[in-house]
Amino acid sequence: MDRRVRIRLTPVAVVAALGLAASAAGQPPANEPTPPVFLKAARTLLKWDEPAEPAHVLGPIYFAGTKGLGSYLITGSDGHVLLNSGMPGSGPLIEASVKKLGFEPSDVKLLLCGHAHVDHVGGHAHLKKATGAKVAAMREEKELLESGGKLDFQYAGVKEFEFDPVKVDVVFRDEDEVKRGDIALTARLTPGHTRGSTSYVLRVNDGGKTYTVVFPDGTGVNPGYRVAGNPSYPGIGDDFRRTFRVLESLRPDVWLPAHNEVHGLDAKLARAKKDGAKAWADPDGYRKWVALQKGRFEAAAGKE
Ligand SMILES: [Zn+2]
């Protein structure tokens, strides 16, 4: 990595760039980091691989991810659901977190993802083997997950973006309920970032109060994505527009995105120690974030 790239890629710059527009030509300018350099910088600066303390969130939901990446365990009467598995190599960390929270990895029965990029499904193959869970995915994400990232519309052929492929056992569609025992997540197709990016909606109870929890996904226009002229894939612009319509229609009390810095996970965890479940309520934060992401998309589309 040359010095200029090292200086430019501060955590703030990397976070910002996760939603930045592609250049007019659809190619990064000469001083823009290539996808592997960008990935490596994000991985290091945002601590994607660093172990984190697992913690109760609210109701049946637990944080079991790494310092930078959100993985959530949702516990139920007939086994548990695990959403997102971090980077390759993070599977054992997540497995250890499940144990530390007091649950048996073998009781994880369903493995889900927000989208099949290396930073959210890198541990899927390990966790499927270690827990015996079935892998469930949105119909439009099945091929990408089963290809280990080789069919990615943007990153195909870039080995740093590949992950161990997993067979998808259960396929669901937009608005389906993904059920396991008393857990019922509504899956919403929110494509663009990948073709089958999925947001989940879950109603939970904590201390006699009901909360609507959304695990949002699919909004990020990565560096190099072309969303208007000469699109990265046909229909990508309409897919992103659909995603923003869907996310704007949701009214969560609590939102839990897959990148921890996006919703200030550490601050919320700290507040939850004294305030409990209400520390997680952040409807304004959600609305502002959706508006910000939509603005970034529109800027990207406008620049092309
Ligand atoms: Zn991604």
Coordinates of C-alpha atoms and ligand atoms in Angstrom, one line a residue:
M1 CA 0.0 0.0 0.0
D2 CA 1.6 3.3 -0.9
R3 CA 1.8 6.2 1.5
R4 CA -0.9 8.3 -0.2
V5 CA -3.4 5.4 0.1
R6 CA -2.5 4.8 3.7
I7 CA -3.1 8.4 4.6
R8 CA -6.4 8.6 2.8
L9 CA -7.9 5.5 4.2
T10 CA -8.8 6.7 7.7
P11 CA -11.7 4.9 9.3
V12 CA -13.9 7.8 8.5
A13 CA -12.8 7.8 4.9
V14 CA -13.5 4.1 4.6
V15 CA -16.9 4.4 6.2
A16 CA -17.7 7.3 3.8
A17 CA -16.4 5.4 0.9
L18 CA -18.7 2.4 1.7
G19 CA -21.4 4.7 0.3
L20 CA -19.5 6.7 -2.2
A21 CA -20.3 7.1 -5.9
A22 CA -18.5 5.5 -8.7
S23 CA -16.6 7.9 -10.9
A24 CA -18.0 9.0 -14.2
A25 CA -16.2 6.4 -16.2
G26 CA -17.2 3.6 -13.8
Q27 CA -13.6 3.0 -13.0
P28 CA -11.8 4.2 -9.9
P29 CA -9.4 7.1 -10.6
A30 CA -5.7 6.3 -10.5
N31 CA -5.3 7.2 -6.8
E32 CA -8.5 5.4 -5.7
P33 CA -7.6 2.1 -4.0
T34 CA -8.4 -1.1 -5.9
P35 CA -11.0 -3.4 -4.4
P36 CA -8.4 -5.7 -2.7
V37 CA -6.6 -2.6 -1.2
F38 CA -9.9 -1.1 -0.1
L39 CA -11.0 -4.4 1.5
K40 CA -7.7 -4.8 3.3
A41 CA -7.9 -1.3 4.7
A42 CA -11.5 -1.6 5.8
R43 CA -10.8 -5.0 7.4
T44 CA -7.9 -3.6 9.4
L45 CA -9.2 -0.1 10.3
L46 CA -12.7 -1.2 11.1
K47 CA -11.5 -4.3 13.1
W48 CA -13.6 -6.8 11.1
D49 CA -11.5 -9.7 12.4
E50 CA -11.1 -8.7 16.0
P51 CA -12.9 -10.7 18.7
A52 CA -15.5 -8.7 20.7
E53 CA -17.3 -9.4 23.9
P54 CA -20.7 -11.0 23.2
A55 CA -23.7 -9.3 24.9
H56 CA -27.5 -9.4 25.3
V57 CA -29.3 -6.8 23.2
L58 CA -33.0 -7.1 23.9
G59 CA -35.6 -9.8 24.1
P60 CA -34.2 -12.9 22.5
I61 CA -31.5 -11.1 20.6
Y62 CA -27.8 -11.3 21.4
F63 CA -24.7 -9.7 19.8
A64 CA -22.2 -12.4 18.8
G65 CA -20.1 -10.5 16.2
T66 CA -16.6 -9.1 16.0
K67 CA -15.5 -5.5 16.8
G68 CA -16.5 -4.3 13.4
L69 CA -19.1 -6.7 12.1
G70 CA -22.6 -7.5 13.4
S71 CA -23.6 -11.1 13.9
Y72 CA -26.8 -11.6 15.9
L73 CA -28.1 -14.7 17.7
I74 CA -31.9 -14.9 18.1
T75 CA -32.8 -17.5 20.6
G76 CA -36.0 -19.5 20.5
S77 CA -38.1 -22.3 21.9
D78 CA -37.0 -24.8 19.3
G79 CA -33.4 -23.8 18.5
H80 CA -31.8 -20.5 17.5
V81 CA -31.2 -18.4 14.4
L82 CA -27.9 -16.8 13.6
L83 CA -27.7 -13.8 11.3
N84 CA -24.4 -13.1 9.5
S85 CA -21.1 -14.9 10.1
G86 CA -18.4 -12.2 9.5
M87 CA -15.1 -12.7 7.7
P88 CA -13.5 -16.0 6.8
G89 CA -11.8 -17.1 10.1
S90 CA -14.5 -15.5 12.3
G91 CA -16.7 -18.6 12.4
P92 CA -14.8 -20.0 15.5
L93 CA -15.1 -16.5 17.2
I94 CA -18.8 -16.5 16.7
E95 CA -19.1 -20.1 17.9
A96 CA -17.2 -19.2 21.0
S97 CA -19.4 -16.1 21.6
V98 CA -22.5 -18.3 21.4
K99 CA -21.0 -20.6 24.1
K100 CA -20.0 -17.6 26.2
L101 CA -23.6 -16.3 26.1
G102 CA -24.6 -19.6 27.6
F103 CA -26.1 -21.3 24.5
E104 CA -25.1 -24.5 22.7
P105 CA -23.8 -24.0 19.1
S106 CA -25.6 -27.3 18.2
D107 CA -28.9 -25.5 19.1
V108 CA -28.3 -23.0 16.2
K109 CA -30.7 -24.4 13.6
L110 CA -30.8 -21.7 11.0
L111 CA -28.0 -19.6 9.5
L112 CA -29.1 -16.4 7.7
C113 CA -27.3 -13.5 5.9
G114 CA -28.1 -9.9 5.0
H115 CA -26.1 -10.4 1.8
A116 CA -23.4 -12.8 0.4
H117 CA -20.3 -10.7 0.6
V118 CA -17.1 -12.0 2.2
D119 CA -17.6 -9.8 5.3
H120 CA -21.0 -11.2 6.2
V121 CA -20.9 -14.9 5.1
G122 CA -17.2 -15.6 5.5
G123 CA -17.9 -17.9 8.5
H124 CA -21.0 -19.6 7.0
A125 CA -19.2 -22.8 5.9
H126 CA -17.5 -23.2 9.3
L127 CA -20.6 -22.5 11.3
K128 CA -22.8 -24.8 9.2
K129 CA -20.4 -27.6 9.9
A130 CA -19.8 -26.7 13.5
T131 CA -23.5 -26.3 14.4
G132 CA -25.3 -28.5 11.9
A133 CA -27.6 -25.5 11.1
K134 CA -29.4 -25.2 7.8
V135 CA -28.5 -22.3 5.6
A136 CA -31.4 -20.2 4.5
A137 CA -31.3 -17.4 2.0
M138 CA -33.4 -15.2 -0.3
R139 CA -34.0 -16.8 -3.7
E140 CA -32.0 -14.0 -5.4
E141 CA -28.9 -14.6 -3.2
K142 CA -28.7 -18.4 -3.4
E143 CA -26.4 -18.6 -6.4
L144 CA -24.0 -16.0 -5.0
L145 CA -23.7 -17.8 -1.6
E146 CA -23.3 -21.2 -3.3
S147 CA -20.6 -19.8 -5.6
G148 CA -18.5 -18.6 -2.8
G149 CA -18.6 -15.1 -4.3
K150 CA -17.4 -16.2 -7.7
L151 CA -20.7 -15.0 -9.3
D152 CA -20.5 -11.5 -7.8
F153 CA -21.5 -8.9 -10.3
Q154 CA -18.7 -6.5 -9.1
Y155 CA -16.0 -8.7 -7.5
A156 CA -16.0 -11.9 -9.6
G157 CA -12.4 -12.9 -10.2
V158 CA -11.1 -11.0 -7.2
K159 CA -9.9 -13.7 -4.9
E160 CA -9.9 -11.5 -1.7
F161 CA -13.7 -11.3 -2.1
E162 CA -14.2 -15.1 -2.2
F163 CA -15.3 -17.2 0.7
D164 CA -16.0 -20.9 1.3
P165 CA -19.2 -21.7 -0.6
V166 CA -22.1 -23.2 1.2
K167 CA -25.2 -25.1 0.0
V168 CA -28.4 -23.2 0.6
D169 CA -30.9 -25.6 2.2
V170 CA -33.9 -23.3 2.5
V171 CA -34.9 -20.7 0.0
F172 CA -37.3 -17.9 0.8
R173 CA -38.8 -15.0 -1.1
D174 CA -39.7 -11.4 -0.4
E175 CA -42.2 -11.0 2.4
D176 CA -41.9 -14.7 3.5
E177 CA -41.8 -15.4 7.2
V178 CA -38.6 -17.3 8.0
K179 CA -39.7 -19.4 11.0
R180 CA -38.0 -21.6 13.6
G181 CA -40.1 -22.5 16.7
D182 CA -41.4 -19.2 18.1
I183 CA -39.0 -17.1 16.0
A184 CA -40.6 -15.5 12.9
L185 CA -38.6 -13.0 10.9
T186 CA -40.2 -11.3 7.9
A187 CA -37.7 -11.3 5.1
R188 CA -37.7 -8.3 2.7
L189 CA -35.8 -8.2 -0.6
T190 CA -33.7 -5.1 -0.5
P191 CA -31.4 -5.5 -3.6
G192 CA -28.8 -3.3 -5.2
H193 CA -25.7 -3.9 -3.1
T194 CA -26.2 -7.5 -4.2
R195 CA -29.1 -8.9 -6.2
G196 CA -30.6 -10.7 -3.2
S197 CA -29.7 -8.4 -0.3
T198 CA -32.2 -9.0 2.5
S199 CA -33.5 -7.0 5.4
Y200 CA -35.3 -8.8 8.2
V201 CA -38.1 -7.5 10.5
L202 CA -38.7 -9.1 13.9
R203 CA -41.1 -8.2 16.7
V204 CA -39.7 -8.9 20.2
N205 CA -40.8 -8.5 23.8
D206 CA -38.6 -7.2 26.5
G207 CA -39.7 -6.3 30.0
G208 CA -43.4 -6.4 28.9
K209 CA -42.8 -4.0 26.0
T210 CA -42.9 -4.9 22.4
Y211 CA -40.3 -3.6 20.0
T212 CA -40.0 -3.8 16.2
V213 CA -36.5 -4.7 15.2
V214 CA -35.1 -4.2 11.7
F215 CA -31.9 -5.7 10.5
P216 CA -31.5 -3.5 7.4
D217 CA -29.3 -4.3 4.4
G218 CA -28.7 -3.7 0.7
T219 CA -28.2 0.1 0.6
G220 CA -24.5 0.5 0.0
V221 CA -23.2 1.8 -3.4
N222 CA -19.7 0.5 -3.2
P223 CA -16.7 2.1 -4.9
G224 CA -16.9 1.1 -8.6
Y225 CA -20.6 0.3 -8.7
R226 CA -22.4 1.8 -11.7
V227 CA -26.0 2.5 -10.9
A228 CA -27.2 4.5 -14.0
G229 CA -25.6 4.5 -17.4
N230 CA -23.8 1.2 -18.3
P231 CA -25.0 -0.3 -15.1
S232 CA -23.1 -2.9 -13.0
Y233 CA -26.1 -5.2 -13.7
P234 CA -29.3 -4.5 -15.6
G235 CA -31.9 -3.0 -13.3
I236 CA -29.5 -2.1 -10.4
G237 CA -30.8 1.4 -10.2
D238 CA -34.4 0.3 -9.9
D239 CA -33.3 -2.3 -7.4
F240 CA -31.7 0.4 -5.2
R241 CA -34.9 2.6 -5.5
R242 CA -37.0 -0.3 -4.5
T243 CA -34.8 -0.9 -1.5
F244 CA -35.1 2.7 -0.3
R245 CA -38.9 2.5 -0.7
V246 CA -39.0 -0.7 1.4
L247 CA -36.7 0.6 4.1
E248 CA -38.7 3.9 4.3
S249 CA -41.9 2.0 4.7
L250 CA -40.5 0.2 7.8
R251 CA -40.9 1.8 11.3
P252 CA -38.5 0.1 13.6
D253 CA -37.9 1.0 17.2
V254 CA -34.5 -0.7 17.0
W255 CA -32.2 -1.2 14.0
L256 CA -29.2 -3.5 13.9
P257 CA -27.2 -3.2 10.7
A258 CA -24.3 -5.5 9.8
H259 CA -21.6 -2.9 10.3
N260 CA -21.3 -1.9 14.0
E261 CA -20.0 1.7 13.5
V262 CA -23.1 2.5 11.4
H263 CA -25.5 2.6 14.3
G264 CA -23.0 3.2 17.1
L265 CA -23.0 -0.3 18.6
D266 CA -20.4 0.4 21.3
A267 CA -22.2 3.5 22.6
K268 CA -25.5 1.6 22.7
L269 CA -23.9 -1.4 24.5
A270 CA -22.5 1.0 27.1
R271 CA -25.9 2.7 27.6
A272 CA -27.7 -0.6 27.8
K273 CA -25.7 -1.5 30.9
K274 CA -27.6 1.0 32.8
D275 CA -30.7 1.7 30.7
G276 CA -31.5 -1.8 29.5
A277 CA -33.7 -2.3 26.4
K278 CA -34.6 1.3 25.9
A279 CA -30.9 2.1 25.1
W280 CA -31.5 0.3 21.8
A281 CA -34.5 2.3 20.7
D282 CA -33.3 4.6 17.9
P283 CA -36.1 5.3 15.3
D284 CA -34.6 8.7 14.4
G285 CA -31.2 7.2 13.8
Y286 CA -32.7 4.7 11.5
R287 CA -34.6 7.3 9.5
K288 CA -31.6 9.5 9.2
W289 CA -29.4 6.6 8.0
V290 CA -31.9 5.6 5.3
A291 CA -32.1 9.2 4.1
L292 CA -28.3 9.4 4.1
Q293 CA -27.9 6.2 2.1
K294 CA -30.6 7.3 -0.3
G295 CA -28.8 10.6 -0.8
R296 CA -25.6 8.8 -1.5
F297 CA -27.3 6.6 -4.1
E298 CA -28.9 9.6 -5.8
A299 CA -25.6 11.4 -5.9
A300 CA -24.0 8.3 -7.5
A301 CA -26.7 8.0 -10.0
G302 CA -26.6 11.8 -10.8
K303 CA -22.8 11.8 -11.3
E304 CA -22.8 9.1 -13.9
Ligands
ZN1 ZN -21.3 -6.0 1.0

